PDB file of C-alpha atoms and ligand atoms in Angstrom:
ATOM      1  CA  MET A   1       6.708  35.531   7.198  1.00 42.00           C
ATOM      2  CA  PRO A   2       8.845  37.502   4.857  1.00 46.00           C
ATOM      3  CA  SER A   3       7.405  40.801   3.484  1.00 41.00           C
ATOM      4  CA  ILE A   4       6.199  41.110  -0.399  1.00 42.00           C
ATOM      5  CA  SER A   5       8.077  44.047  -2.121  1.00 40.00           C
ATOM      6  CA  PRO A   6       5.596  46.056  -4.295  1.00 40.00           C
ATOM      7  CA  ASP A   7       6.326  43.930  -7.381  1.00 41.00           C
ATOM      8  CA  CYS A   8       5.612  41.046  -5.348  1.00 39.00           C
ATOM      9  CA  ARG A   9       8.798  38.954  -4.736  1.00 44.00           C
ATOM     10  CA  GLY A  10       9.585  37.378  -1.662  1.00 47.00           C
ATOM     11  CA  THR A  11      11.850  34.537  -0.151  1.00 49.00           C
ATOM     12  CA  ILE A  12      11.023  31.947   2.157  1.00 48.00           C
ATOM     13  CA  PRO A  13      13.902  30.461   4.274  1.00 42.00           C
ATOM     14  CA  TYR A  14      13.063  26.869   3.248  1.00 42.00           C
ATOM     15  CA  MET A  15      12.742  24.451   0.419  1.00 43.00           C
ATOM     16  CA  ARG A  16      12.993  21.155  -0.839  1.00 38.00           C
ATOM     17  CA  THR A  17      10.129  19.789   1.352  1.00 41.00           C
ATOM     18  CA  LYS A  18       7.371  17.989  -0.551  1.00 61.00           C
ATOM     19  CA  THR A  19       4.296  19.069   0.712  1.00 86.00           C
ATOM     20  CA  LEU A  20       4.256  22.920   0.808  1.00 92.00           C
ATOM     21  CA  PRO A  21       3.733  24.394   4.574  1.00 95.00           C
ATOM     22  CA  ALA A  22       0.217  25.619   4.663  1.00 94.00           C
ATOM     23  CA  ASN A  23       1.515  29.281   5.510  1.00 94.00           C
ATOM     24  CA  VAL A  24       3.285  28.960   1.958  1.00 95.00           C
ATOM     25  CA  SER A  25       0.483  27.920  -0.206  1.00 95.00           C
ATOM     26  CA  ALA A  26      -1.381  31.223   1.514  1.00 97.00           C
ATOM     27  CA  GLN A  27       1.447  33.772   1.192  1.00 98.00           C
ATOM     28  CA  LEU A  28       1.212  32.366  -2.650  1.00 98.00           C
ATOM     29  CA  LEU A  29      -2.779  33.031  -2.666  1.00 97.00           C
ATOM     30  CA  ARG A  30      -2.048  36.503  -0.996  1.00 98.00           C
ATOM     31  CA  SER A  31       0.262  37.614  -3.845  1.00 98.00           C
ATOM     32  CA  ALA A  32      -2.002  36.265  -6.786  1.00 98.00           C
ATOM     33  CA  LYS A  33      -4.768  38.164  -5.167  1.00 98.00           C
ATOM     34  CA  LYS A  34      -2.861  41.184  -4.568  1.00 98.00           C
ATOM     35  CA  VAL A  35      -1.480  41.376  -8.118  1.00 98.00           C
ATOM     36  CA  MET A  36      -4.666  40.666  -9.623  1.00 98.00           C
ATOM     37  CA  LYS A  37      -5.601  43.841  -8.871  1.00 98.00           C
ATOM     38  CA  ASN A  38      -2.953  45.350 -11.626  1.00 98.00           C
ATOM     39  CA  ALA A  39      -4.814  43.382 -14.586  1.00 99.00           C
ATOM     40  CA  HIS A  40      -5.082  44.829 -17.723  1.00 99.00           C
ATOM     41  CA  ALA A  41      -8.791  43.335 -18.553  1.00 98.00           C
ATOM     42  CA  PRO A  42     -11.028  45.943 -20.336  1.00 98.00           C
ATOM     43  CA  TYR A  43     -12.446  43.296 -22.804  1.00 98.00           C
ATOM     44  CA  SER A  44     -13.229  40.460 -20.800  1.00 98.00           C
ATOM     45  CA  LYS A  45     -13.238  42.076 -17.452  1.00 98.00           C
ATOM     46  CA  PHE A  46     -11.832  38.841 -16.156  1.00 98.00           C
ATOM     47  CA  ARG A  47      -9.256  39.503 -13.739  1.00 98.00           C
ATOM     48  CA  VAL A  48      -6.464  37.118 -13.215  1.00 98.00           C
ATOM     49  CA  GLY A  49      -3.709  36.713 -10.770  1.00 98.00           C
ATOM     50  CA  ALA A  50      -0.695  34.244 -10.505  1.00 98.00           C
ATOM     51  CA  ALA A  51       1.963  33.672  -8.185  1.00 98.00           C
ATOM     52  CA  ILE A  52       4.849  31.388  -8.347  1.00 98.00           C
ATOM     53  CA  LEU A  53       7.361  29.703  -5.969  1.00 98.00           C
ATOM     54  CA  LEU A  54      10.818  29.159  -6.904  1.00 98.00           C
ATOM     55  CA  SER A  55      12.907  26.654  -5.686  1.00 98.00           C
ATOM     56  CA  ASN A  56      15.109  29.044  -4.205  1.00 98.00           C
ATOM     57  CA  GLY A  57      12.107  30.131  -2.098  1.00 97.00           C
ATOM     58  CA  LYS A  58      11.491  33.373  -4.304  1.00 98.00           C
ATOM     59  CA  ILE A  59       7.968  34.305  -5.038  1.00 98.00           C
ATOM     60  CA  PHE A  60       7.111  36.495  -8.569  1.00 98.00           C
ATOM     61  CA  SER A  61       3.690  37.216  -9.253  1.00 98.00           C
ATOM     62  CA  GLY A  62       1.905  38.423 -12.279  1.00 98.00           C
ATOM     63  CA  CYS A  63      -1.411  39.283 -13.880  1.00 99.00           C
ATOM     64  CA  ASN A  64      -3.167  39.399 -17.483  1.00 98.00           C
ATOM     65  CA  VAL A  65      -2.665  41.929 -19.720  1.00 99.00           C
ATOM     66  CA  GLU A  66      -4.793  41.919 -22.273  1.00 98.00           C
ATOM     67  CA  ASN A  67      -4.758  43.905 -26.041  1.00 98.00           C
ATOM     68  CA  ALA A  68      -7.258  45.354 -28.497  1.00 98.00           C
ATOM     69  CA  SER A  69      -5.786  42.923 -30.760  1.00 98.00           C
ATOM     70  CA  TYR A  70      -7.042  40.158 -28.457  1.00 98.00           C
ATOM     71  CA  GLY A  71      -4.457  37.342 -29.519  1.00 98.00           C
ATOM     72  CA  MET A  72      -1.558  39.367 -27.946  1.00 98.00           C
ATOM     73  CA  THR A  73      -2.870  39.051 -24.322  1.00 98.00           C
ATOM     74  CA  ASN A  74      -0.697  37.713 -22.075  1.00 98.00           C
ATOM     75  CA  CYS A  75      -1.968  35.427 -19.090  1.00 98.00           C
ATOM     76  CA  ALA A  76      -1.116  36.196 -15.485  1.00 98.00           C
ATOM     77  CA  GLU A  77       0.987  32.688 -14.957  1.00 98.00           C
ATOM     78  CA  ARG A  78       3.038  33.496 -17.901  1.00 98.00           C
ATOM     79  CA  THR A  79       3.410  36.965 -17.044  1.00 98.00           C
ATOM     80  CA  ALA A  80       4.822  35.555 -13.360  1.00 99.00           C
ATOM     81  CA  ILE A  81       6.887  33.067 -15.211  1.00 99.00           C
ATOM     82  CA  PHE A  82       8.681  35.707 -17.500  1.00 98.00           C
ATOM     83  CA  THR A  83       9.100  38.622 -14.677  1.00 98.00           C
ATOM     84  CA  ALA A  84      11.137  35.588 -13.045  1.00 98.00           C
ATOM     85  CA  VAL A  85      13.180  34.732 -16.081  1.00 98.00           C
ATOM     86  CA  ALA A  86      13.832  38.401 -16.830  1.00 98.00           C
ATOM     87  CA  ALA A  87      15.176  38.970 -13.060  1.00 98.00           C
ATOM     88  CA  LEU A  88      16.684  35.585 -12.512  1.00 98.00           C
ATOM     89  CA  GLY A  89      17.766  33.925 -15.893  1.00 98.00           C
ATOM     90  CA  PRO A  90      16.498  30.580 -17.385  1.00 98.00           C
ATOM     91  CA  LYS A  91      17.810  28.650 -14.514  1.00 98.00           C
ATOM     92  CA  ILE A  92      14.507  28.795 -12.321  1.00 98.00           C
ATOM     93  CA  GLU A  93      12.851  25.956 -10.996  1.00 98.00           C
ATOM     94  CA  ILE A  94       9.305  26.415 -10.246  1.00 98.00           C
ATOM     95  CA  ARG A  95       7.824  24.566  -7.176  1.00 98.00           C
ATOM     96  CA  ALA A  96       4.218  25.743  -6.921  1.00 98.00           C
ATOM     97  CA  VAL A  97       1.556  28.162  -8.949  1.00 98.00           C
ATOM     98  CA  SER A  98      -1.225  29.654  -7.537  1.00 98.00           C
ATOM     99  CA  VAL A  99      -3.965  31.120  -9.827  1.00 98.00           C
ATOM    100  CA  VAL A 100      -6.798  33.487  -8.909  1.00 98.00           C
ATOM    101  CA  ASN A 101      -9.655  35.443 -10.475  1.00 98.00           C
ATOM    102  CA  ASP A 102     -11.766  37.896  -9.233  1.00 98.00           C
ATOM    103  CA  GLN A 103     -15.179  36.192 -10.274  1.00 97.00           C
ATOM    104  CA  GLY A 104     -14.780  33.384  -7.914  1.00 94.00           C
ATOM    105  CA  VAL A 105     -15.113  31.142 -10.578  1.00 97.00           C
ATOM    106  CA  PRO A 106     -13.371  27.756 -11.573  1.00 96.00           C
ATOM    107  CA  CYS A 107     -10.110  28.724 -13.561  1.00 96.00           C
ATOM    108  CA  SER A 108      -7.610  26.366 -14.042  1.00 97.00           C
ATOM    109  CA  PRO A 109      -4.257  27.580 -16.197  1.00 98.00           C
ATOM    110  CA  CYS A 110      -4.568  27.384 -19.979  1.00 98.00           C
ATOM    111  CA  GLY A 111      -3.029  24.883 -22.566  1.00 98.00           C
ATOM    112  CA  ALA A 112      -0.478  27.416 -23.239  1.00 98.00           C
ATOM    113  CA  CYS A 113       0.166  28.415 -19.418  1.00 98.00           C
ATOM    114  CA  ARG A 114       0.760  24.963 -18.701  1.00 98.00           C
ATOM    115  CA  GLN A 115       3.309  24.215 -20.942  1.00 98.00           C
ATOM    116  CA  VAL A 116       4.973  27.393 -20.127  1.00 98.00           C
ATOM    117  CA  ILE A 117       4.922  26.009 -16.394  1.00 98.00           C
ATOM    118  CA  TYR A 118       5.845  22.841 -17.571  1.00 98.00           C
ATOM    119  CA  GLU A 119       9.042  23.796 -19.040  1.00 98.00           C
ATOM    120  CA  PHE A 120      10.331  25.376 -15.894  1.00 98.00           C
ATOM    121  CA  GLY A 121       8.479  23.263 -13.444  1.00 98.00           C
ATOM    122  CA  PRO A 122       8.102  19.794 -14.513  1.00 98.00           C
ATOM    123  CA  ASP A 123       7.506  18.721 -10.940  1.00 98.00           C
ATOM    124  CA  ALA A 124       5.331  21.922 -10.045  1.00 98.00           C
ATOM    125  CA  THR A 125       2.206  22.015  -8.019  1.00 98.00           C
ATOM    126  CA  ILE A 126      -0.619  24.200  -9.161  1.00 98.00           C
ATOM    127  CA  PHE A 127      -3.238  25.636  -6.845  1.00 98.00           C
ATOM    128  CA  PHE A 128      -6.450  26.933  -8.673  1.00 98.00           C
ATOM    129  CA  GLN A 129     -10.187  26.925  -8.201  1.00 97.00           C
ATOM    130  CA  SER A 130     -11.787  23.923  -9.632  1.00 96.00           C
ATOM    131  CA  ALA A 131     -15.705  23.402 -10.540  1.00 95.00           C
ATOM    132  CA  ASP A 132     -15.743  21.636  -7.112  1.00 96.00           C
ATOM    133  CA  GLY A 133     -13.783  24.243  -5.063  1.00 96.00           C
ATOM    134  CA  PRO A 134     -10.039  24.697  -4.239  1.00 96.00           C
ATOM    135  CA  LYS A 135      -8.013  22.339  -5.755  1.00 97.00           C
ATOM    136  CA  GLN A 136      -3.987  21.472  -5.980  1.00 97.00           C
ATOM    137  CA  ALA A 137      -3.108  19.199  -8.941  1.00 98.00           C
ATOM    138  CA  HIS A 138       0.532  18.142 -10.278  1.00 98.00           C
ATOM    139  CA  ILE A 139       1.411  19.803 -13.355  1.00 98.00           C
ATOM    140  CA  THR A 140       1.729  16.513 -15.391  1.00 98.00           C
ATOM    141  CA  GLU A 141      -1.745  15.647 -14.204  1.00 98.00           C
ATOM    142  CA  LEU A 142      -2.995  19.196 -15.973  1.00 98.00           C
ATOM    143  CA  LEU A 143      -0.556  18.340 -18.852  1.00 98.00           C
ATOM    144  CA  PRO A 144      -0.106  14.697 -19.449  1.00 98.00           C
ATOM    145  CA  GLU A 145       3.281  14.201 -21.888  1.00 97.00           C
ATOM    146  CA  GLY A 146       4.137  18.023 -21.751  1.00 98.00           C
ATOM    147  CA  PHE A 147       6.611  18.821 -24.854  1.00 98.00           C
ATOM    148  CA  ARG A 148      10.106  18.848 -23.962  1.00 97.00           C
ATOM    149  CA  LEU A 149      13.391  19.128 -26.241  1.00 96.00           C
ATOM    150  CA  GLN A 150      16.264  17.635 -24.299  1.00 80.00           C
TER     151      GLN A 150
HETATM  152  N1  THU B 201      -6.564  33.873 -18.301  1.00 52.22           N
HETATM  153  C1  THU B 201      -5.195  33.803 -17.440  1.00 52.22           C
HETATM  154  O1  THU B 201      -4.935  34.853 -17.339  1.00 52.22           O
HETATM  155  N2  THU B 201      -5.137  32.818 -16.930  1.00 52.22           N
HETATM  156  C2  THU B 201      -5.749  31.757 -17.224  1.00 52.22           C
HETATM  157  O2  THU B 201      -5.571  30.840 -16.771  1.00 52.22           O
HETATM  158  C3  THU B 201      -6.883  31.736 -17.759  1.00 52.22           C
HETATM  159  C4  THU B 201      -7.309  33.201 -18.597  1.00 52.22           C
HETATM  160  C5  THU B 201      -6.954  35.704 -18.848  1.00 52.22           C
HETATM  161  C6  THU B 201      -6.786  35.789 -20.187  1.00 52.22           C
HETATM  162  C7  THU B 201      -7.674  36.742 -20.723  1.00 52.22           C
HETATM  163  O3  THU B 201      -7.397  37.939 -20.264  1.00 52.22           O
HETATM  164  C8  THU B 201      -8.785  36.469 -19.748  1.00 52.22           C
HETATM  165  O4  THU B 201      -8.467  35.484 -18.375  1.00 52.22           O
HETATM  166  C9  THU B 201      -9.868  35.712 -20.404  1.00 52.22           C
HETATM  167  O5  THU B 201      -9.464  34.903 -21.091  1.00 52.22           O
END
């Protein structure tokens, strides 16, 4: 299993299988839990971590970063995606996303994050905590008819 560097990047030597191997989804979950600890969430006290698996096997992660001007808050999912784009450029393809929170409560990606995931991962699988426990869903189940310009 590849090691995750401090900024939570890693590479997995396989790709393009339809179902994620259990060890890979477990690794995504671990990355999300690890980065969650870095959240800046003094206002909501709700720490969130997200990890994304790219089609090239790399993993990026991000946490929520709140602001005294609440609307400036960045969700964990978007932090992870923007970090990946900053590192690799805009041609990334998201295969899977894992989202966790420190309250152990249901937390699927918000609407804004669903649209951002869709931009880079129209075939992505999302792992999250639902009201019925851990769940996985295709991005188009969470965001039917997502917006695209091309
Ligand atoms: N939050 C995320 O980071 N991701 C989600 O999927 C849902 C909400 C953050 C935003 C804010 O910092 C806190 O959770 C409470 O809404």
